[in-house]
Short mmCIF file of C-alpha atoms in Angstrom, two decimals:
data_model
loop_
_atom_site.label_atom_id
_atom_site.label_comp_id
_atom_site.label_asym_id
_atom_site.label_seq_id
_atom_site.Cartn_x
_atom_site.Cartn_y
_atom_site.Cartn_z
CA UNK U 1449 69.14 108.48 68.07
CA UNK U 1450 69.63 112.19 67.83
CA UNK U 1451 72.09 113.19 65.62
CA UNK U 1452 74.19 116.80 65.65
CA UNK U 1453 76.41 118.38 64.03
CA UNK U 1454 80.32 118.74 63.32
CA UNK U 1455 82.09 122.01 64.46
CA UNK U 1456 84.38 122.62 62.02
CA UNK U 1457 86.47 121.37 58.93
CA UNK U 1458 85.95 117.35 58.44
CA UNK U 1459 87.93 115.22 55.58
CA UNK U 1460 87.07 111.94 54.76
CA UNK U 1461 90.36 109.43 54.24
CA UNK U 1462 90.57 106.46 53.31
CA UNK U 1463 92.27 104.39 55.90
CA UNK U 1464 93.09 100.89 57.86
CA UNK U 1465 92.63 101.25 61.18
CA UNK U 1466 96.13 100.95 62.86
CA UNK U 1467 96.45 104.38 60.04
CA UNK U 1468 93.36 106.16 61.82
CA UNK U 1469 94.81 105.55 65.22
CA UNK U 1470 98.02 106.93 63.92
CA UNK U 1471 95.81 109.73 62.69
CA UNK U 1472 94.82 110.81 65.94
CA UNK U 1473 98.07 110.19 67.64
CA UNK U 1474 99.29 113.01 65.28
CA UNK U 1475 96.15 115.34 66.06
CA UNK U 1476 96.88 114.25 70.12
CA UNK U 1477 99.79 116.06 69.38
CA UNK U 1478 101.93 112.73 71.22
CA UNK U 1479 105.43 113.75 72.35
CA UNK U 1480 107.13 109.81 73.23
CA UNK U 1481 106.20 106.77 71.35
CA UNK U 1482 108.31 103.31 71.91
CA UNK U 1483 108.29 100.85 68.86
CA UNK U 1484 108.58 96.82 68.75
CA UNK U 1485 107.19 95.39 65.58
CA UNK U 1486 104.54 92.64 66.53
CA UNK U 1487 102.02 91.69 64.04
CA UNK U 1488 99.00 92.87 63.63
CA UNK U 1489 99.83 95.88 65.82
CA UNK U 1490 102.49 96.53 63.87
CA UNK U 1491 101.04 98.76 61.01
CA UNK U 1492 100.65 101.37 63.81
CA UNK U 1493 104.43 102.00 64.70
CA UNK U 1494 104.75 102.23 60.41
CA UNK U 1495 102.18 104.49 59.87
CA UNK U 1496 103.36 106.87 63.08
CA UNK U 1497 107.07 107.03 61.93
CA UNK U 1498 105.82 107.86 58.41
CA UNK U 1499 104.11 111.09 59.89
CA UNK U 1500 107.24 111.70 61.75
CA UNK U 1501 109.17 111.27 58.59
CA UNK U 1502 107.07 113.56 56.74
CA UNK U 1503 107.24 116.27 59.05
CA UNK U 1504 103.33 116.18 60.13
CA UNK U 1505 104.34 115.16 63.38
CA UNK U 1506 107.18 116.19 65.83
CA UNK U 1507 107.70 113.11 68.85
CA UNK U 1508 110.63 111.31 69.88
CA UNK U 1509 110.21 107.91 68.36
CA UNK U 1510 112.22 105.22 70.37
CA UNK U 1511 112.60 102.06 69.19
CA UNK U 1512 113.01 99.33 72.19
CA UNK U 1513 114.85 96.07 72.69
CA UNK U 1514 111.52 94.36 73.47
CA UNK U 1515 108.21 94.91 74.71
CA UNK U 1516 108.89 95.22 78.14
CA UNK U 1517 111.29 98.24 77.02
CA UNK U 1518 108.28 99.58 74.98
CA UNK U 1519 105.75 100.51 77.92
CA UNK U 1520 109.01 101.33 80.65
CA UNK U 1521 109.85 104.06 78.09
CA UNK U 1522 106.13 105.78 77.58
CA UNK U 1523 105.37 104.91 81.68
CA UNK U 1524 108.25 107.01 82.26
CA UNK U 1525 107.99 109.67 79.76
CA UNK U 1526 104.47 110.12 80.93
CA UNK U 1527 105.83 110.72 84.69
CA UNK U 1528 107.91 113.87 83.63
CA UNK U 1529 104.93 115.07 81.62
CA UNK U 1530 105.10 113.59 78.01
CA UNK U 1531 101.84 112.51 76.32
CA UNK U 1532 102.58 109.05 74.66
CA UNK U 1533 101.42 106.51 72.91
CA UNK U 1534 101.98 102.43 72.84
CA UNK U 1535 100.85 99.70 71.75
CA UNK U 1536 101.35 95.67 71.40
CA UNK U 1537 99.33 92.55 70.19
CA UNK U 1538 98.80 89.03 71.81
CA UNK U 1539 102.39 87.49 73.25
CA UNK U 1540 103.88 91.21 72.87
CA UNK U 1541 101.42 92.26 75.32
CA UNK U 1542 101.46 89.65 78.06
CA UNK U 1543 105.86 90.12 77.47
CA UNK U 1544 104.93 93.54 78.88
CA UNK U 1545 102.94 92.34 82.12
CA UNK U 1546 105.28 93.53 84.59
CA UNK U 1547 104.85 97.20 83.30
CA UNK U 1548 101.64 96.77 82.69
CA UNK U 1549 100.47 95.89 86.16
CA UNK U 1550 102.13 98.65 87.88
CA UNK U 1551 101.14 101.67 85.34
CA UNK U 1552 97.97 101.45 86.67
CA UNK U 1553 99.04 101.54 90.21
CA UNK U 1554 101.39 104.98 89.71
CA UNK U 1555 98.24 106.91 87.85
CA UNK U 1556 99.94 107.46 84.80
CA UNK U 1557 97.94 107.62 81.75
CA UNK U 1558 99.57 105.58 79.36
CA UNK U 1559 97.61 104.98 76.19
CA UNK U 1560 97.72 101.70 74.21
CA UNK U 1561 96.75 99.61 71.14
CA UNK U 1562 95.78 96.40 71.39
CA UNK U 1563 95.81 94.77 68.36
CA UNK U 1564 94.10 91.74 69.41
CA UNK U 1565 95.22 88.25 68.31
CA UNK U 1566 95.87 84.83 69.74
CA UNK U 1567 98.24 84.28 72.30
CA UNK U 1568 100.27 82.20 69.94
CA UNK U 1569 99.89 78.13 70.45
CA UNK U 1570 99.31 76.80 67.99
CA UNK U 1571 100.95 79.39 66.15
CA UNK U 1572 97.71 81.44 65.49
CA UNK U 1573 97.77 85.53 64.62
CA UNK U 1574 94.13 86.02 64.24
CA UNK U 1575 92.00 87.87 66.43
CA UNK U 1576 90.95 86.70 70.32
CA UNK U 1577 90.30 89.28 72.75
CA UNK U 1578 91.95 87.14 75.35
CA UNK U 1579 95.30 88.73 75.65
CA UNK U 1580 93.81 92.58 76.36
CA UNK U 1581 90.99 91.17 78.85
CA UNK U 1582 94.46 89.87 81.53
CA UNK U 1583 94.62 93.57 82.52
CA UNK U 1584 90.76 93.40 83.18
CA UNK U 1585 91.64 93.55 86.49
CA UNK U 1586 94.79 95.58 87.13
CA UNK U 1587 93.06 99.09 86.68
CA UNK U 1588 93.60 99.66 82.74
CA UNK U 1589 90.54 101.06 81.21
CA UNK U 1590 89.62 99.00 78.03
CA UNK U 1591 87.50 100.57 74.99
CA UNK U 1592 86.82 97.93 71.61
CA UNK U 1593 86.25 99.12 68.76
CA UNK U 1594 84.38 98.37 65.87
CA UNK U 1595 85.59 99.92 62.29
CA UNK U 1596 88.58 101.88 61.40
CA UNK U 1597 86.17 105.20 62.80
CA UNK U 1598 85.81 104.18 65.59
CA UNK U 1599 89.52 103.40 66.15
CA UNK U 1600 90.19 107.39 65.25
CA UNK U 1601 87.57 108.08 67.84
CA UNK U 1602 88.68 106.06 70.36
CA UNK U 1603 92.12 107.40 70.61
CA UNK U 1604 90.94 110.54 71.02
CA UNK U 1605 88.72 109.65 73.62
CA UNK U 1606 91.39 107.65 75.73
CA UNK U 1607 93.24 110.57 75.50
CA UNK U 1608 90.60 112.97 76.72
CA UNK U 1609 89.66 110.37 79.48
CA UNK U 1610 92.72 108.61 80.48
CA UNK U 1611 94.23 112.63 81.48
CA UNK U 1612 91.36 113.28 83.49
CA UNK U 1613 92.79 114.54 87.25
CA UNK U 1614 90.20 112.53 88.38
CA UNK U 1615 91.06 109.41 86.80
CA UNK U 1616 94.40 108.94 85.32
CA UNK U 1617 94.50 105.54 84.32
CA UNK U 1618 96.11 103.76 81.13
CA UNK U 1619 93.44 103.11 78.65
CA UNK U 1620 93.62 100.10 76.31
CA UNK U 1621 92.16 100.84 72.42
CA UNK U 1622 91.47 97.16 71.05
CA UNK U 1623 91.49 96.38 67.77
CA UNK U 1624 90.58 93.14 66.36
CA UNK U 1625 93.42 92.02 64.16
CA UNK U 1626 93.40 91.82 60.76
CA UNK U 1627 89.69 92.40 60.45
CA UNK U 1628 89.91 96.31 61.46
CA UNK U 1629 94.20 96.61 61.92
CA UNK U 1630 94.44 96.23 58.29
CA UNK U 1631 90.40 97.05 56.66
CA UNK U 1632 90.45 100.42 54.41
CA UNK U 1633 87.65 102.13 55.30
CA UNK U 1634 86.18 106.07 54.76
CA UNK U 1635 86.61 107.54 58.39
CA UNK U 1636 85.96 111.28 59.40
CA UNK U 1637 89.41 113.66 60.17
CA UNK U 1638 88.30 116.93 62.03
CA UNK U 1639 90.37 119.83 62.07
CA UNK U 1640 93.21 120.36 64.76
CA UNK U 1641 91.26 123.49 66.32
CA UNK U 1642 88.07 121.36 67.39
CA UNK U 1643 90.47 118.57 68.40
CA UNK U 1644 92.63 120.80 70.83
CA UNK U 1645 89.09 121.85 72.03
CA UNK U 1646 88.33 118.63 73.30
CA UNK U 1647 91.45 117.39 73.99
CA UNK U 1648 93.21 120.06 76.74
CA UNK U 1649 97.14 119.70 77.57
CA UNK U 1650 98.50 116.81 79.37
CA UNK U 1651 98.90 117.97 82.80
CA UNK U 1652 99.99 115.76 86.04
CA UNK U 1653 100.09 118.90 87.86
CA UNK U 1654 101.82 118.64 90.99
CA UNK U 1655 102.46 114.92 90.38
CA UNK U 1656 104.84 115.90 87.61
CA UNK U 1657 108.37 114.45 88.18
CA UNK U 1658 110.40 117.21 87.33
CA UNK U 1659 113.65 118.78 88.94
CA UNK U 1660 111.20 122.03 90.24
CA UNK U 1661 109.54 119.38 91.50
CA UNK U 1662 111.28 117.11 93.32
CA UNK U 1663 109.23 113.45 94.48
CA UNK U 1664 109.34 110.18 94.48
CA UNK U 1665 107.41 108.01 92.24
CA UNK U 1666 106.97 104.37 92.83
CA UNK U 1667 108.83 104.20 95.95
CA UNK U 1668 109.51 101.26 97.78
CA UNK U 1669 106.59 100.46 100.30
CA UNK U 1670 106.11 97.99 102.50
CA UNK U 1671 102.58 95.54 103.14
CA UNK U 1672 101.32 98.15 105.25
CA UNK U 1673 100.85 100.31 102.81
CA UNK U 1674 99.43 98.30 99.83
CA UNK U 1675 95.18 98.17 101.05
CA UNK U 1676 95.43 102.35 100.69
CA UNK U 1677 97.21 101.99 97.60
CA UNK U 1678 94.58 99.33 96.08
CA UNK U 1679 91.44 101.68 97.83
CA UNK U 1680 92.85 105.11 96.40
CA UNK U 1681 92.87 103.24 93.14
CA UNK U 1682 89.52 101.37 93.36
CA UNK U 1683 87.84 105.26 94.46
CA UNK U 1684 89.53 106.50 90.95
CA UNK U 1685 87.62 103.59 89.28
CA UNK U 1686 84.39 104.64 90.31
CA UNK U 1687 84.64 108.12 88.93
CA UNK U 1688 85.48 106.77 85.35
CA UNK U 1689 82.08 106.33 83.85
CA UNK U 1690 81.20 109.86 85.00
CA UNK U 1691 83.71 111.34 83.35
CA UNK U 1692 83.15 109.21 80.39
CA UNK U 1693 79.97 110.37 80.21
CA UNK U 1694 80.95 114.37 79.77
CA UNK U 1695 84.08 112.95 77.73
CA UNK U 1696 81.08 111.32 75.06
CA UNK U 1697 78.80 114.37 75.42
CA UNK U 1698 81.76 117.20 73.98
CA UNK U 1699 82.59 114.33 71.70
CA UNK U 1700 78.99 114.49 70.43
CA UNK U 1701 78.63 118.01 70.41
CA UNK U 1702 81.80 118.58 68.40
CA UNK U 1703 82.66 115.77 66.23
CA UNK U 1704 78.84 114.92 65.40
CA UNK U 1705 79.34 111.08 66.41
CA UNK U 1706 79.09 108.48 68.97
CA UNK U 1707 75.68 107.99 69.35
CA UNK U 1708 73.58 108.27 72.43
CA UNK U 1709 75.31 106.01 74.52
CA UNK U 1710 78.81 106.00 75.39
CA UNK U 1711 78.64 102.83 77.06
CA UNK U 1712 77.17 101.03 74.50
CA UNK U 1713 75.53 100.81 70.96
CA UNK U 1714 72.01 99.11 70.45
CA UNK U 1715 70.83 98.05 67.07
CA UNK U 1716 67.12 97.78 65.89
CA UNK U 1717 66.09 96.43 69.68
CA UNK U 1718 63.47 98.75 69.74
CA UNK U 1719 60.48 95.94 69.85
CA UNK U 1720 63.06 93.53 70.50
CA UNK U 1721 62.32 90.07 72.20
CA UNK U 1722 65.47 88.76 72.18
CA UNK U 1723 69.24 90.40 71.49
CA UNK U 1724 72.86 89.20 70.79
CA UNK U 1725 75.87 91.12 72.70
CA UNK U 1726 78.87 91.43 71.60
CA UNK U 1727 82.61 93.40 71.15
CA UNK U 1728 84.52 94.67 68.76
CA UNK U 1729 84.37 93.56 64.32
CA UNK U 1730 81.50 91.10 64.80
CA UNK U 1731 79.20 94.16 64.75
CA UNK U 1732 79.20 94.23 61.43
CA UNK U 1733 78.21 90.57 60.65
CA UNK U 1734 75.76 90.94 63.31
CA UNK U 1735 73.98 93.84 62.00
CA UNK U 1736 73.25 91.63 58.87
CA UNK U 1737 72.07 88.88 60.65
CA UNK U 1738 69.48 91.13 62.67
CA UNK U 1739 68.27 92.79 59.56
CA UNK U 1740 67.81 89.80 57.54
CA UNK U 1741 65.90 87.97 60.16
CA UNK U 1742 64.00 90.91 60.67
CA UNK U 1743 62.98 90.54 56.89
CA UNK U 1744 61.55 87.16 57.78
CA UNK U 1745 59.67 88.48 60.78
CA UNK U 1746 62.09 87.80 63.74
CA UNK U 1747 61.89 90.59 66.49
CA UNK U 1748 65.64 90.41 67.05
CA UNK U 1749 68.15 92.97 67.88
CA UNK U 1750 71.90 93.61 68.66
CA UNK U 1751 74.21 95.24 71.07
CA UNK U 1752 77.77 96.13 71.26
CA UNK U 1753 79.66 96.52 73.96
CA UNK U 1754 82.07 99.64 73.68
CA UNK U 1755 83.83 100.30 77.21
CA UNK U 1756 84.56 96.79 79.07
CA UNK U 1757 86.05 98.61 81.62
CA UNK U 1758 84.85 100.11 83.18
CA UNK U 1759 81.72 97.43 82.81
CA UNK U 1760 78.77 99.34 82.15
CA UNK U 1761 76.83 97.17 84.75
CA UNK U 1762 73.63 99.40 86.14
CA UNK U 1763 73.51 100.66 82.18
CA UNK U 1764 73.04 96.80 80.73
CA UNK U 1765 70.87 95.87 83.55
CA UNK U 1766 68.79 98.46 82.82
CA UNK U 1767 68.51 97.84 79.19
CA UNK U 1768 68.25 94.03 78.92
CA UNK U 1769 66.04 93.67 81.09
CA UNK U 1770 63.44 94.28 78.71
CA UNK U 1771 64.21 91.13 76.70
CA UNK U 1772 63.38 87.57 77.07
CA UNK U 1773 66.82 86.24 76.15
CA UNK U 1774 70.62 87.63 75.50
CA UNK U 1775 72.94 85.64 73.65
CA UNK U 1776 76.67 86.93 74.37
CA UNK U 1777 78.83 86.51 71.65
CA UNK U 1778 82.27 85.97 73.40
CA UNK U 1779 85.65 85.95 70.87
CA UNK U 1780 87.47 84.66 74.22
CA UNK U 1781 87.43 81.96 76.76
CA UNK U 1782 87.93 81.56 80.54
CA UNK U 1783 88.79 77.96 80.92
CA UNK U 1784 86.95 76.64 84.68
CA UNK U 1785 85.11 79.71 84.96
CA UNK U 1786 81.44 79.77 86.18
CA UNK U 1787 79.12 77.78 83.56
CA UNK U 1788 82.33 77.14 81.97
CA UNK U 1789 81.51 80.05 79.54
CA UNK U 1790 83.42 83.35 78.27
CA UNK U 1791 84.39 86.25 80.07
CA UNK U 1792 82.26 88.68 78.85
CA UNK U 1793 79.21 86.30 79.63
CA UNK U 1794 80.49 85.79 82.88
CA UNK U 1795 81.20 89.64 83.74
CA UNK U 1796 77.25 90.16 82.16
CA UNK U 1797 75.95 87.92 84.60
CA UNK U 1798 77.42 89.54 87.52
CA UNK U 1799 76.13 92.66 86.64
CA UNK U 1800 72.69 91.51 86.21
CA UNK U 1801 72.51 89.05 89.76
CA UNK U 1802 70.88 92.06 91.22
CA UNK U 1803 68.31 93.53 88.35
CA UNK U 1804 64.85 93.45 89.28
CA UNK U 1805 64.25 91.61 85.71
CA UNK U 1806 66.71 89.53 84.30
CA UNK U 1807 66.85 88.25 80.81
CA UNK U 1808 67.99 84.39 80.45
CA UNK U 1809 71.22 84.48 79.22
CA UNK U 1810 72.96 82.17 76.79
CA UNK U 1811 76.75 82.10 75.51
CA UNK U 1812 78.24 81.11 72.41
CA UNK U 1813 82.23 80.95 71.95
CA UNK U 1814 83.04 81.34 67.93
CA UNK U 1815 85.72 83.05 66.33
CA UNK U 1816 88.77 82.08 67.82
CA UNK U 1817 92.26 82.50 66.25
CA UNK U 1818 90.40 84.59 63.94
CA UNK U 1819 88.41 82.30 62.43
CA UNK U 1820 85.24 84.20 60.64
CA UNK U 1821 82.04 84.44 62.14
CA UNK U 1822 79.88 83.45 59.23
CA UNK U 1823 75.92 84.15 58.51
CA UNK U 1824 75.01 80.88 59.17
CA UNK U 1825 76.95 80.94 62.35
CA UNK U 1826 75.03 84.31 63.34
CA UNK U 1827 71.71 82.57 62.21
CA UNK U 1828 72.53 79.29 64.69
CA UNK U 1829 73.36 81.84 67.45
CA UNK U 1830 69.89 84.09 67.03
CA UNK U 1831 68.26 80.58 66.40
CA UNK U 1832 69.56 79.08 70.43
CA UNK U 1833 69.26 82.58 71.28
CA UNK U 1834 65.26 82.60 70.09
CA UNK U 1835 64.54 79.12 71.47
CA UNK U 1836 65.66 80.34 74.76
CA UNK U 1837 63.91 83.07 74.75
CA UNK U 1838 60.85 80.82 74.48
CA UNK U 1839 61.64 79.09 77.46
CA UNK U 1840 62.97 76.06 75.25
CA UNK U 1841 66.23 73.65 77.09
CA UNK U 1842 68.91 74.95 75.35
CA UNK U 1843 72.63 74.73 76.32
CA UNK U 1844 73.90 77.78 78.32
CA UNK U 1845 77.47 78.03 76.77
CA UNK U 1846 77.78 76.78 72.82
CA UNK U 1847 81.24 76.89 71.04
CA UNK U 1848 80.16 78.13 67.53
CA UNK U 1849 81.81 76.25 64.29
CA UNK U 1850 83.85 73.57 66.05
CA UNK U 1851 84.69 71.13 63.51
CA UNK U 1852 83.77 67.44 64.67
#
């Protein structure tokens, strides 16, 4: 990986990451944020009014009745020309569905975090990535992260690509609760002149709603109208890794991060016969397990999956196909789907039905309701992972840790 250098003034802070996002919010220079305490996404909305409070930033902080409330308020302050930010966890989130689906729809580019957890029964608040992966589908663009860096990054980077003419989409920062919401880490705080270099003014241009301006936004149509609608939208889809792409390479070239790939991050897979994939805080477990197998001779590797939407598909084909087998580590569930496996595994399949080489693919379901992926749960995974990759039976989808 090539590494360059930071233009500019960098500090190093120590920080959770719902306090890095907040961190970039401020350096986004946000004008609306709406507030409705949910754990874990809560330490956000504290950690923005506290900058508010201290006079480091100026917004209009508006706390709603309910979650719903939340994401009307920035959806409509982003329609007359206000950047904003939002943000919800689990049950919060899906309590703002209705909004949800139709930000997409209107091209407003709404940004988000998603601090993932259960969606509640039993009562759970750890982390599942269930509740962000319902708008999989609806046109939000979702980015996971893996550390309380990355969150900083990220938010910059939804800005940067959400505003986009050519996209304008809401983009979805998830952040595995607890594990990275409320982790200190050291993270990386450039200077406000390189950010507003990256990061250029909101502008809707002539889709501003503003009384110079005078349109209609989210009018009334009726089902003749809804395929162009769904087709404009889908065209606006397809340019989003493209502009990703020149989004990462400024990124690169002025923050000094990122990596090579925007789409994804590989980890010692260059001799590689076998890889797990996964999203999000098991990185870091992960990277452990594939360096201490590697001490004991195991050509293993890892990958994490950054942008889930858009699904990097040509990009993964492209890369796994060099391996014998790809063990997807999914921290969700899709309950009757295909192979009766995760969504991620399911969405990595898809991509790959068409690749000239295909890796076999296994899937393993662990960590739910934020249970913790341990090192002999990443050694069990590598160990199904390496048997298939030797052409050994092995099941196709494994829950990880289940107690009997």
């Amino acid at each position: 990986m090539t590494v360059a250098r930071p233009r500019g003034r960098q500090i190093e802070k120590l920080t959770t990451g719902t306090q890095a996002v907040a961190q970039a919010v401020k350096l986004a220079d946000v004008d609306v944020t709406a507030a409705y305490p949910i754990r874990p996404y809560d330490g956000v909305m504290q950690a923005v009014a506290k900058l508010i409070a201290d006079g480091e930033l100026e917004c209009e902080y508006i706390v709603a009745e309910g979650e719903h409330s939340q994401f009307e308020i920035c959806k409509h302050a982003s329609a007359v020309g206000s950047r904003v930010f939002v943000g919800s966890s689990g049950v919060g989130w899906m309590y703002a569905m209705e909004s949800l689906a139709v930000t997409p729809s209107l091209r407003l580019p709404v940004v988000a975090m998603i601090g993932n957890r259960a969606l509640d029964d039993p009562g759970a608040f750890g982390v599942e990535h269930n509740d962000a992966m319902v708008v999989r589908d609806l046109g939000w663009l979702l980015f996971w992260v893996e550390d309380a860096q990355e969150c900083f990054d990220a938010t910059l980077m939804a800005y940067r690509v959400g505003e986009d003419r050519r996209v304008s989409f809401p983009v979805g920062i998830c952040v595995d609760g607890a594990f990275i919401t409320h982790s200190q880490t050291l993270i990386e705080i450039p200077d406000q002149e390189t950010v507003n270099e990256f990061l250029p003014p909101y502008d809707l241009g002539d889709r501003l709603l503003h009384p110079d301006n005078p349109i209609t936004i989210a009018p009334q149509a009726n089902e003749d109208w809804v395929m162009e609608i769904r087709k404009q939208t889908d065209e606006a889809a397809r340019r989003v890794k493209g502009v990703i792409r020149e989004a990462h390479d400024d990124f690169r070239r002025l923050f000094g991060r990122g990596g090579d790939n925007p789409f994804f991050e590989e980890y010692m897979t260059e001799d590689a016969e076998y890889v797990l994939l996964g999203m999000g805080s098991l990185g870091l477990p992960a990277k452990v397990m594939v360096r201490r197998l590697r001490g004991r001779g195991e050509k293993v590797g890892f990958i994490r999956l950054k942008w889930f939407r858009p699904f990097p598909d040509e990009e993964l084909a492209e890369s796994l196909g060099r391996f014998r087998a790809v063990g997807v580590i999914d921290r969700d569930y899709s309950y009757g789907s295909p192979q009766q496996g995760g969504v991620l595994f399911t969405d990595l399949r898809a991509a790959l039905y068409d690749a000239e080489r295909r890796p076999r693919l296994v899937d393993f379901i662990g960590g739910l309701g934020g249970r913790e992926l341990t090192p002999e749960m990443m050694d069990e995974m590598a160990e199904i992972t390496r048997r298939a990759a030797r052409g050994e039976d092995v099941p196709t989808v494994s829950w990880i840790g289940v107690r009997e």
